[in-house]
Coordinates of C-alpha atoms in Angstrom, one line a residue:
Chain A
Q22 CA 125.3 -51.6 25.1
Q23 CA 128.9 -52.5 24.5
Q24 CA 128.7 -55.7 22.5
V25 CA 132.5 -56.2 22.1
K26 CA 134.6 -55.6 25.2
Q27 CA 138.3 -54.9 24.6
S28 CA 141.2 -54.8 27.1
P29 CA 143.5 -53.3 28.0
Q30 CA 143.0 -49.8 26.7
S31 CA 146.7 -49.1 26.7
L32 CA 149.7 -51.4 26.6
I33 CA 153.4 -50.8 26.8
V34 CA 155.7 -53.6 25.6
Q35 CA 159.4 -53.8 25.1
K36 CA 160.8 -54.5 21.7
G37 CA 160.9 -58.2 21.1
G38 CA 158.2 -58.9 23.6
I39 CA 154.7 -60.3 23.0
S40 CA 151.7 -58.0 22.9
I41 CA 148.4 -59.5 23.9
I42 CA 145.1 -57.8 23.4
N43 CA 141.8 -59.5 24.5
C44 CA 138.3 -59.1 23.4
A45 CA 135.0 -60.7 24.5
Y46 CA 131.7 -60.6 22.7
E47 CA 128.1 -61.2 23.7
N48 CA 126.2 -61.9 20.6
T49 CA 126.6 -65.6 19.6
A50 CA 125.4 -64.7 16.1
F51 CA 128.7 -63.0 15.3
D52 CA 130.6 -65.1 12.8
Y53 CA 133.5 -62.9 11.7
F54 CA 136.1 -61.3 13.9
P55 CA 138.6 -58.9 12.4
W56 CA 141.4 -56.9 14.0
Y57 CA 142.2 -53.5 12.7
Q58 CA 145.4 -51.5 13.1
Q59 CA 145.1 -47.7 13.1
F60 CA 148.0 -45.2 13.0
P61 CA 147.3 -41.6 14.1
G62 CA 145.5 -39.6 11.5
K63 CA 144.8 -42.6 9.3
G64 CA 141.8 -44.9 8.8
P65 CA 141.9 -48.4 10.2
A66 CA 143.5 -51.1 8.2
L67 CA 142.5 -54.8 8.3
L68 CA 145.3 -56.7 10.0
I69 CA 143.9 -60.3 10.4
A70 CA 140.5 -61.9 10.8
I71 CA 139.1 -65.2 11.9
R72 CA 135.8 -67.1 11.7
P73 CA 134.6 -69.2 14.7
D74 CA 135.2 -72.5 13.0
V75 CA 138.9 -72.3 13.7
S76 CA 140.6 -71.8 17.1
E77 CA 143.7 -70.0 15.8
K78 CA 145.0 -68.1 12.8
K79 CA 148.5 -67.0 12.2
E80 CA 149.8 -64.5 9.7
G81 CA 153.4 -63.6 10.2
R82 CA 154.0 -62.2 13.7
F83 CA 150.2 -61.8 14.3
T84 CA 148.1 -64.6 15.7
I85 CA 144.4 -64.6 16.6
S86 CA 143.3 -67.1 19.2
F87 CA 139.6 -67.8 19.4
N88 CA 137.6 -69.5 22.2
K89 CA 134.0 -70.0 21.0
S90 CA 132.7 -71.4 24.2
A91 CA 134.1 -68.5 26.3
K92 CA 133.1 -66.0 23.5
Q93 CA 136.6 -64.6 23.6
F94 CA 139.3 -63.9 21.1
S95 CA 142.7 -62.3 21.4
L96 CA 145.5 -60.9 19.3
H97 CA 149.0 -61.8 19.9
I98 CA 151.9 -59.9 18.3
M99 CA 155.1 -61.8 18.6
D100 CA 158.5 -60.1 18.5
S101 CA 156.8 -56.7 18.9
Q102 CA 158.5 -53.9 17.1
P103 CA 158.4 -50.1 17.5
G104 CA 156.7 -49.9 14.1
D105 CA 153.8 -51.9 15.7
S106 CA 153.0 -48.9 17.9
A107 CA 149.4 -48.1 16.9
T108 CA 145.9 -48.4 18.1
Y109 CA 144.3 -51.9 17.6
F110 CA 140.6 -52.5 17.4
C111 CA 138.9 -55.8 17.6
A112 CA 135.6 -56.1 15.9
A113 CA 132.7 -58.5 15.2
S114 CA 130.1 -58.8 12.5
M115 CA 127.8 -61.4 11.1
E116 CA 127.0 -62.7 7.6
G117 CA 124.1 -60.9 6.0
Y118 CA 124.2 -58.1 8.6
Q119 CA 126.0 -55.1 7.5
K120 CA 127.2 -53.4 10.7
V121 CA 130.6 -54.0 12.2
T122 CA 130.8 -53.6 16.0
F123 CA 134.1 -52.3 17.2
G124 CA 135.9 -52.7 20.5
I125 CA 137.0 -49.6 22.3
G126 CA 140.6 -49.9 21.1
T127 CA 144.0 -50.6 22.6
K128 CA 146.8 -48.1 22.2
L129 CA 150.0 -50.2 21.9
Q130 CA 153.4 -48.6 22.5
V131 CA 156.5 -50.7 21.8
I132 CA 159.5 -49.2 23.4
P133 CA 163.1 -49.9 22.2
Chain B
G28 CA 143.8 -55.2 -3.0
A29 CA 140.7 -53.1 -2.4
V30 CA 141.4 -49.4 -2.0
V31 CA 139.1 -46.7 -0.7
S32 CA 140.1 -43.1 -1.3
Q33 CA 138.8 -40.5 1.0
H34 CA 139.1 -36.8 0.2
P35 CA 140.0 -34.3 1.6
S36 CA 142.3 -35.7 4.3
W37 CA 141.7 -32.5 6.3
V38 CA 139.5 -29.5 6.1
I39 CA 139.0 -26.3 8.2
C40 CA 135.8 -24.4 7.7
K41 CA 133.9 -21.6 9.4
S42 CA 130.9 -22.1 11.5
G43 CA 127.7 -22.2 9.5
T44 CA 129.2 -23.4 6.3
S45 CA 128.9 -26.8 4.8
V46 CA 131.6 -29.3 4.0
K47 CA 131.5 -32.3 1.6
I48 CA 133.7 -35.4 2.1
E49 CA 134.1 -37.9 -0.7
C50 CA 134.7 -41.6 -0.4
R51 CA 135.6 -43.5 -3.6
S52 CA 136.2 -47.2 -4.1
L53 CA 139.1 -47.3 -6.6
D54 CA 139.3 -50.8 -7.8
F55 CA 136.0 -52.4 -6.8
Q56 CA 132.3 -51.6 -6.8
A57 CA 130.7 -51.0 -3.5
T58 CA 126.9 -51.5 -2.9
T59 CA 127.3 -50.4 0.6
M60 CA 129.4 -47.7 2.2
F61 CA 129.6 -46.7 5.8
W62 CA 130.4 -43.5 7.5
Y63 CA 132.0 -43.4 11.0
R64 CA 133.0 -40.6 13.3
Q65 CA 135.9 -41.0 15.7
F66 CA 136.7 -38.7 18.6
P67 CA 140.2 -38.5 20.0
K68 CA 141.3 -41.7 21.7
Q69 CA 137.9 -43.3 21.2
S70 CA 136.5 -46.0 19.0
L71 CA 134.7 -45.7 15.7
M72 CA 131.1 -44.7 16.0
L73 CA 128.9 -45.7 13.0
M74 CA 126.9 -42.8 11.8
A75 CA 125.1 -44.2 8.8
T76 CA 125.0 -46.9 6.2
S77 CA 124.5 -45.9 2.6
N78 CA 123.3 -48.2 -0.2
E79 CA 123.8 -47.3 -3.8
G80 CA 120.6 -45.8 -5.2
S81 CA 118.7 -45.7 -2.0
K82 CA 118.4 -43.5 1.1
A83 CA 121.0 -43.9 3.8
T84 CA 120.2 -45.5 7.1
Y85 CA 121.2 -43.4 10.1
E86 CA 122.1 -44.7 13.5
Q87 CA 120.1 -43.5 16.5
G88 CA 121.1 -40.0 17.5
V89 CA 122.6 -39.0 14.2
E90 CA 120.8 -36.0 12.6
K91 CA 120.1 -37.0 9.0
D92 CA 119.4 -33.4 8.0
K93 CA 122.8 -32.3 9.3
F94 CA 124.8 -35.2 7.9
L95 CA 123.6 -35.6 4.3
I96 CA 124.8 -38.8 2.7
N97 CA 124.6 -39.5 -1.0
H98 CA 125.6 -42.8 -2.7
A99 CA 124.8 -42.0 -6.3
S100 CA 127.1 -44.6 -7.9
L101 CA 128.8 -47.9 -7.0
T102 CA 132.1 -46.2 -6.5
L103 CA 131.2 -42.9 -4.8
S104 CA 129.6 -41.9 -1.6
T105 CA 129.6 -38.4 -0.1
L106 CA 129.0 -37.0 3.3
T107 CA 128.0 -33.4 3.6
V108 CA 128.1 -31.8 7.0
T109 CA 125.7 -28.9 6.8
S110 CA 125.8 -25.7 8.8
A111 CA 128.8 -27.0 10.6
H112 CA 129.5 -26.0 14.2
P113 CA 132.6 -26.5 16.4
E114 CA 131.1 -29.6 18.0
D115 CA 131.1 -31.2 14.6
S116 CA 134.9 -31.1 14.6
S117 CA 136.0 -34.7 14.5
F118 CA 137.7 -37.4 12.4
Y119 CA 135.3 -38.9 9.8
I120 CA 136.1 -42.2 8.2
C121 CA 134.3 -44.1 5.4
S122 CA 134.4 -47.8 4.7
A123 CA 133.1 -49.8 1.8
R124 CA 132.1 -53.4 1.2
A125 CA 132.6 -55.0 -2.2
I126 CA 129.6 -55.8 -4.4
T127 CA 131.0 -59.3 -4.8
G128 CA 129.9 -60.0 -1.3
G129 CA 131.7 -61.3 1.7
I130 CA 131.9 -59.2 4.9
G131 CA 135.3 -57.7 4.5
Y132 CA 135.4 -53.9 4.8
T133 CA 138.0 -51.5 3.5
F134 CA 138.5 -48.2 5.2
G135 CA 139.4 -44.8 3.8
S136 CA 142.2 -42.8 5.3
G137 CA 139.9 -40.4 7.1
T138 CA 139.1 -36.7 7.1
R139 CA 140.0 -34.4 9.9
L140 CA 137.3 -31.7 10.1
T141 CA 137.9 -28.6 12.2
V142 CA 135.2 -26.1 12.5
V143 CA 136.2 -22.6 13.7

């Protein structure tokens, strides 16, 4: 059962454009939604995270938008750069429950 | 910030041998560590959760006798792949959660295991 659905699986964006990755979840008990960035041959690194009590969180060029009623959240990368080319995973977890559920991942390629 | 060191970063071993992968939290204590397996172009699959001083909890379908996990201290967890076979070749990643609580996780850099 895929509890966190992520799309698209691959994305090509021109330099300077906006990259948008979407995720949807099913379990309303989730209360922590992180995004991870993974480069080839490396472990995932936490990029940005949000809790459901806010609708948006911005850190630099990265913004998470959260829609609690729709059970959806998305990552926006503004002014995308070739160095942003990586695989991005959305995830969800809940306080007091140790497991993190990952989306399938989105391979982003930013072309010059 | 929190750093998790994973070693080795890559290893090649012969079929039938065992391989040990170490995961260390460098600047924090971790009561809980997690071991994931990742196939090419796929997401992370949780294999097991290890708690310091107690037995690991394995996910369904993961052979606990094949993937031995030890979490003997608050800064070290090890995964031993016993009697490795080519189908065990994969990217193994650990993550740790700080003893201070919260639900933030820090990942290691991963270990590429190739069994020949």
